[in-house]
């Protein structure tokens, strides 16, 4: 008889545990849906964002009024007219209170060659076309009808994409940037690609050349989620 009571007790505890887990996951799912709704309302996104509210148990995080980690993926997000594709948002320590604030926010995404070309042209006024060749960014134009291709190494300086000119090929000849017309040489050396429209307090921190363009990373601390737009 005693053994039977023990078995019944174990079964009851098991059912209760399953119920708690189900309730916890239901709360997490509801939170994920809410995040999707907020993002779609605040940001210009392409496709339906995928959200994952991490950490278990979730209900205790609600009680503590801080969500350990939330990740978001979107096919594309347009920041102030700048389209960034394959976007990931990684939020840490998101307060439940209003206004919601993330202790840390990391944004990664890709700028296509077409977007890079437009941003570079707006910034520099140079008639160049940016592209990708292997692991390098390239700038193509013509000089007196002769095709020119410069290979560029992008970097972040003061929150802006800048470049170092590594090689220059004019027609069939390898030349130095100093042999180019001064306006073009200065333009290439001083080329900068600003990415405006990021959330307030979030700045560019890294850039890498990928097959689809330039993969950028931007980070911020104590970021108000009301700044997402």
mmCIF file of C-alpha atoms in Angstrom:
data_model
loop_
_atom_site.group_PDB
_atom_site.id
_atom_site.type_symbol
_atom_site.label_atom_id
_atom_site.label_comp_id
_atom_site.label_asym_id
_atom_site.label_seq_id
_atom_site.Cartn_x
_atom_site.Cartn_y
_atom_site.Cartn_z
ATOM 1 C CA UNK A 1 0.000 0.000 0.000
ATOM 2 C CA UNK A 2 2.825 2.365 0.910
ATOM 3 C CA UNK A 3 4.593 1.582 -2.352
ATOM 4 C CA UNK A 4 1.430 2.442 -4.219
ATOM 5 C CA UNK A 5 1.228 5.837 -2.493
ATOM 6 C CA UNK A 6 4.848 6.488 -3.463
ATOM 7 C CA UNK A 7 4.107 5.646 -7.094
ATOM 8 C CA UNK A 8 1.032 7.875 -7.084
ATOM 9 C CA UNK A 9 3.066 10.678 -5.555
ATOM 10 C CA UNK A 10 5.750 10.342 -8.195
ATOM 11 C CA UNK A 11 3.146 10.392 -10.958
ATOM 12 C CA UNK A 12 1.491 13.490 -9.500
ATOM 13 C CA UNK A 13 4.830 15.287 -9.234
ATOM 14 C CA UNK A 14 5.609 14.291 -12.805
ATOM 15 C CA UNK A 15 2.304 15.656 -14.048
ATOM 16 C CA UNK A 16 2.833 18.881 -12.126
ATOM 17 C CA UNK A 17 6.339 19.239 -13.536
ATOM 18 C CA UNK A 18 5.070 18.714 -17.070
ATOM 19 C CA UNK A 19 2.355 21.283 -16.409
ATOM 20 C CA UNK A 20 4.913 23.811 -15.219
ATOM 21 C CA UNK A 21 7.081 23.227 -18.283
ATOM 22 C CA UNK A 22 4.076 23.563 -20.596
ATOM 23 C CA UNK A 23 3.024 26.797 -18.883
ATOM 24 C CA UNK A 24 6.584 28.104 -19.066
ATOM 25 C CA UNK A 25 6.880 27.349 -22.783
ATOM 26 C CA UNK A 26 3.440 28.844 -23.426
ATOM 27 C CA UNK A 27 4.545 32.065 -21.719
ATOM 28 C CA UNK A 28 7.762 32.107 -23.753
ATOM 29 C CA UNK A 29 5.808 31.537 -26.966
ATOM 30 C CA UNK A 30 3.450 34.390 -26.119
ATOM 31 C CA UNK A 31 6.452 36.643 -25.467
ATOM 32 C CA UNK A 32 8.008 35.695 -28.809
ATOM 33 C CA UNK A 33 4.763 36.526 -30.588
ATOM 34 C CA UNK A 34 4.648 39.893 -28.824
ATOM 35 C CA UNK A 35 8.222 40.650 -29.887
ATOM 36 C CA UNK A 36 7.373 39.834 -33.523
ATOM 37 C CA UNK A 37 4.379 42.181 -33.347
ATOM 38 C CA UNK A 38 6.458 44.990 -31.834
ATOM 39 C CA UNK A 39 9.258 44.595 -34.381
ATOM 40 C CA UNK A 40 6.865 44.605 -37.313
ATOM 41 C CA UNK A 41 5.229 47.752 -35.911
ATOM 42 C CA UNK A 42 8.488 49.601 -35.211
ATOM 43 C CA UNK A 43 10.844 48.448 -37.975
ATOM 44 C CA UNK A 44 10.652 48.138 -41.748
ATOM 45 C CA UNK A 45 11.237 44.416 -42.107
ATOM 46 C CA UNK A 46 11.031 42.010 -45.029
ATOM 47 C CA UNK A 47 9.322 38.742 -44.199
ATOM 48 C CA UNK A 48 8.203 37.607 -40.749
ATOM 49 C CA UNK A 49 10.936 37.878 -38.107
ATOM 50 C CA UNK A 50 11.940 34.721 -36.246
ATOM 51 C CA UNK A 51 12.232 35.237 -32.499
ATOM 52 C CA UNK A 52 13.672 33.014 -29.815
ATOM 53 C CA UNK A 53 13.346 33.956 -26.163
ATOM 54 C CA UNK A 54 16.170 32.046 -24.494
ATOM 55 C CA UNK A 55 16.693 30.934 -20.954
ATOM 56 C CA UNK A 56 14.757 28.457 -18.827
ATOM 57 C CA UNK A 57 12.670 28.769 -16.839
ATOM 58 C CA UNK A 58 11.110 31.772 -18.532
ATOM 59 C CA UNK A 59 8.514 32.487 -15.853
ATOM 60 C CA UNK A 60 11.174 33.235 -13.260
ATOM 61 C CA UNK A 61 12.687 35.764 -15.669
ATOM 62 C CA UNK A 62 9.302 37.469 -15.888
ATOM 63 C CA UNK A 63 9.135 37.607 -12.114
ATOM 64 C CA UNK A 64 12.640 39.123 -12.075
ATOM 65 C CA UNK A 65 11.434 41.554 -14.788
ATOM 66 C CA UNK A 66 14.475 40.897 -16.986
ATOM 67 C CA UNK A 67 14.807 38.516 -19.942
ATOM 68 C CA UNK A 68 18.253 36.926 -20.131
ATOM 69 C CA UNK A 69 18.549 36.732 -23.910
ATOM 70 C CA UNK A 70 16.385 37.192 -26.986
ATOM 71 C CA UNK A 71 17.488 36.604 -30.567
ATOM 72 C CA UNK A 72 15.736 37.860 -33.680
ATOM 73 C CA UNK A 73 16.380 37.040 -37.337
ATOM 74 C CA UNK A 74 14.899 38.939 -40.269
ATOM 75 C CA UNK A 75 15.437 38.474 -43.993
ATOM 76 C CA UNK A 76 16.011 42.216 -44.317
ATOM 77 C CA UNK A 77 15.598 45.418 -42.324
ATOM 78 C CA UNK A 78 15.646 48.923 -43.780
ATOM 79 C CA UNK A 79 17.300 51.479 -41.500
ATOM 80 C CA UNK A 80 16.564 55.033 -42.651
ATOM 81 C CA UNK A 81 16.555 53.982 -46.300
ATOM 82 C CA UNK A 82 19.533 51.613 -45.966
ATOM 83 C CA UNK A 83 18.573 47.982 -46.600
ATOM 84 C CA UNK A 84 20.504 45.439 -44.543
ATOM 85 C CA UNK A 85 19.903 41.761 -45.361
ATOM 86 C CA UNK A 86 20.231 38.578 -43.300
ATOM 87 C CA UNK A 87 19.833 40.561 -40.088
ATOM 88 C CA UNK A 88 20.354 39.136 -36.595
ATOM 89 C CA UNK A 89 19.541 40.984 -33.383
ATOM 90 C CA UNK A 90 21.021 39.615 -30.168
ATOM 91 C CA UNK A 91 19.567 41.235 -27.053
ATOM 92 C CA UNK A 92 20.810 40.595 -23.521
ATOM 93 C CA UNK A 93 19.168 41.622 -20.265
ATOM 94 C CA UNK A 94 15.931 43.061 -21.652
ATOM 95 C CA UNK A 95 13.845 44.735 -18.952
ATOM 96 C CA UNK A 96 10.162 43.882 -18.847
ATOM 97 C CA UNK A 97 9.246 47.307 -17.479
ATOM 98 C CA UNK A 98 8.242 50.085 -19.867
ATOM 99 C CA UNK A 99 10.159 51.502 -21.620
ATOM 100 C CA UNK A 100 11.999 48.261 -22.325
ATOM 101 C CA UNK A 101 15.785 48.571 -22.311
ATOM 102 C CA UNK A 102 18.413 46.018 -23.379
ATOM 103 C CA UNK A 103 21.605 45.887 -21.339
ATOM 104 C CA UNK A 104 23.390 44.960 -24.564
ATOM 105 C CA UNK A 105 22.297 44.818 -28.199
ATOM 106 C CA UNK A 106 24.309 43.362 -31.088
ATOM 107 C CA UNK A 107 23.106 43.809 -34.665
ATOM 108 C CA UNK A 108 24.674 41.951 -37.579
ATOM 109 C CA UNK A 109 23.671 42.122 -41.222
ATOM 110 C CA UNK A 110 24.923 42.341 -44.785
ATOM 111 C CA UNK A 111 25.152 45.345 -47.081
ATOM 112 C CA UNK A 112 24.864 44.328 -50.716
ATOM 113 C CA UNK A 113 27.285 45.680 -53.358
ATOM 114 C CA UNK A 114 24.455 47.811 -54.766
ATOM 115 C CA UNK A 115 23.784 49.342 -51.349
ATOM 116 C CA UNK A 116 27.500 49.914 -50.761
ATOM 117 C CA UNK A 117 27.801 51.609 -54.159
ATOM 118 C CA UNK A 118 24.926 53.967 -53.401
ATOM 119 C CA UNK A 119 26.213 54.853 -49.942
ATOM 120 C CA UNK A 120 29.748 55.416 -51.235
ATOM 121 C CA UNK A 121 28.519 57.573 -54.112
ATOM 122 C CA UNK A 122 26.372 59.691 -51.790
ATOM 123 C CA UNK A 123 29.287 60.155 -49.416
ATOM 124 C CA UNK A 124 32.159 60.710 -51.858
ATOM 125 C CA UNK A 125 30.585 61.811 -55.121
ATOM 126 C CA UNK A 126 32.886 59.368 -56.952
ATOM 127 C CA UNK A 127 31.530 57.551 -59.988
ATOM 128 C CA UNK A 128 32.586 54.105 -58.763
ATOM 129 C CA UNK A 129 30.893 50.735 -58.512
ATOM 130 C CA UNK A 130 31.649 48.603 -55.475
ATOM 131 C CA UNK A 131 31.742 44.834 -55.669
ATOM 132 C CA UNK A 132 33.289 41.742 -54.102
ATOM 133 C CA UNK A 133 36.205 39.740 -55.469
ATOM 134 C CA UNK A 134 37.194 36.873 -53.211
ATOM 135 C CA UNK A 135 37.839 38.330 -49.768
ATOM 136 C CA UNK A 136 38.266 41.894 -50.969
ATOM 137 C CA UNK A 137 35.996 44.798 -51.700
ATOM 138 C CA UNK A 138 36.555 46.306 -55.143
ATOM 139 C CA UNK A 139 35.947 49.740 -56.596
ATOM 140 C CA UNK A 140 35.566 49.914 -60.372
ATOM 141 C CA UNK A 141 35.580 52.973 -62.633
ATOM 142 C CA UNK A 142 37.316 54.232 -65.776
ATOM 143 C CA UNK A 143 40.194 56.665 -66.252
ATOM 144 C CA UNK A 144 40.312 58.230 -69.737
ATOM 145 C CA UNK A 145 38.286 55.282 -70.994
ATOM 146 C CA UNK A 146 40.602 52.697 -69.420
ATOM 147 C CA UNK A 147 38.998 50.363 -66.846
ATOM 148 C CA UNK A 148 40.326 50.677 -63.315
ATOM 149 C CA UNK A 149 39.786 48.242 -60.447
ATOM 150 C CA UNK A 150 41.011 49.015 -56.932
ATOM 151 C CA UNK A 151 40.975 46.390 -54.211
ATOM 152 C CA UNK A 152 39.921 47.746 -50.841
ATOM 153 C CA UNK A 153 40.210 46.479 -47.277
ATOM 154 C CA UNK A 154 37.290 47.850 -45.236
ATOM 155 C CA UNK A 155 37.584 48.754 -41.556
ATOM 156 C CA UNK A 156 35.574 50.621 -38.952
ATOM 157 C CA UNK A 157 36.758 53.996 -37.743
ATOM 158 C CA UNK A 158 34.624 56.181 -35.477
ATOM 159 C CA UNK A 159 31.520 54.180 -36.353
ATOM 160 C CA UNK A 160 31.959 54.592 -40.118
ATOM 161 C CA UNK A 161 33.162 52.128 -42.763
ATOM 162 C CA UNK A 162 36.460 53.351 -44.213
ATOM 163 C CA UNK A 163 38.853 51.566 -46.561
ATOM 164 C CA UNK A 164 42.526 51.012 -47.232
ATOM 165 C CA UNK A 165 43.515 50.740 -50.902
ATOM 166 C CA UNK A 166 45.596 47.563 -51.269
ATOM 167 C CA UNK A 167 46.098 47.301 -55.068
ATOM 168 C CA UNK A 168 45.119 49.240 -58.175
ATOM 169 C CA UNK A 169 44.897 47.781 -61.669
ATOM 170 C CA UNK A 170 44.583 50.192 -64.604
ATOM 171 C CA UNK A 171 43.836 48.257 -67.783
ATOM 172 C CA UNK A 172 46.487 45.520 -67.783
ATOM 173 C CA UNK A 173 48.900 47.361 -65.508
ATOM 174 C CA UNK A 174 49.318 47.291 -61.744
ATOM 175 C CA UNK A 175 49.847 50.855 -60.547
ATOM 176 C CA UNK A 176 49.982 52.696 -57.246
ATOM 177 C CA UNK A 177 47.141 54.858 -56.049
ATOM 178 C CA UNK A 178 49.489 57.858 -56.109
ATOM 179 C CA UNK A 179 49.762 57.651 -59.919
ATOM 180 C CA UNK A 180 46.023 58.218 -60.343
ATOM 181 C CA UNK A 181 44.493 61.655 -60.903
ATOM 182 C CA UNK A 182 44.590 63.435 -57.547
ATOM 183 C CA UNK A 183 40.803 63.740 -57.183
ATOM 184 C CA UNK A 184 40.334 59.990 -57.720
ATOM 185 C CA UNK A 185 43.327 59.049 -55.560
ATOM 186 C CA UNK A 186 42.167 61.249 -52.687
ATOM 187 C CA UNK A 187 38.615 59.992 -53.096
ATOM 188 C CA UNK A 188 39.649 56.349 -52.877
ATOM 189 C CA UNK A 189 41.953 56.920 -49.918
ATOM 190 C CA UNK A 190 39.305 58.925 -48.090
ATOM 191 C CA UNK A 191 36.374 56.741 -49.065
ATOM 192 C CA UNK A 192 33.862 56.306 -46.279
ATOM 193 C CA UNK A 193 30.553 54.476 -46.168
ATOM 194 C CA UNK A 194 28.300 55.737 -43.376
ATOM 195 C CA UNK A 195 25.400 53.537 -42.275
ATOM 196 C CA UNK A 196 22.743 55.845 -40.866
ATOM 197 C CA UNK A 197 19.505 54.965 -39.147
ATOM 198 C CA UNK A 198 20.814 52.450 -36.624
ATOM 199 C CA UNK A 199 19.032 52.528 -33.240
ATOM 200 C CA UNK A 200 20.163 55.328 -30.935
ATOM 201 C CA UNK A 201 23.225 54.280 -28.962
ATOM 202 C CA UNK A 202 24.147 51.534 -31.454
ATOM 203 C CA UNK A 203 27.333 52.053 -33.492
ATOM 204 C CA UNK A 204 29.270 50.075 -36.074
ATOM 205 C CA UNK A 205 32.074 48.043 -34.507
ATOM 206 C CA UNK A 206 33.183 45.541 -37.181
ATOM 207 C CA UNK A 207 33.015 44.831 -40.905
ATOM 208 C CA UNK A 208 34.051 41.826 -42.974
ATOM 209 C CA UNK A 209 33.850 41.082 -46.691
ATOM 210 C CA UNK A 210 31.532 38.156 -47.508
ATOM 211 C CA UNK A 211 30.301 36.794 -50.853
ATOM 212 C CA UNK A 212 27.106 38.833 -50.554
ATOM 213 C CA UNK A 213 28.804 42.136 -49.765
ATOM 214 C CA UNK A 214 29.989 43.544 -46.439
ATOM 215 C CA UNK A 215 28.914 41.900 -43.198
ATOM 216 C CA UNK A 216 28.624 44.566 -40.529
ATOM 217 C CA UNK A 217 28.331 44.357 -36.744
ATOM 218 C CA UNK A 218 26.933 47.127 -34.569
ATOM 219 C CA UNK A 219 26.709 47.118 -30.787
ATOM 220 C CA UNK A 220 25.197 49.226 -28.050
ATOM 221 C CA UNK A 221 24.648 49.226 -24.291
ATOM 222 C CA UNK A 222 21.546 50.288 -22.367
ATOM 223 C CA UNK A 223 19.596 50.550 -25.618
ATOM 224 C CA UNK A 224 15.954 51.588 -25.401
ATOM 225 C CA UNK A 225 13.894 49.294 -27.597
ATOM 226 C CA UNK A 226 11.770 52.308 -28.439
ATOM 227 C CA UNK A 227 14.815 53.349 -30.492
ATOM 228 C CA UNK A 228 14.211 50.459 -32.894
ATOM 229 C CA UNK A 229 12.828 51.961 -36.088
#
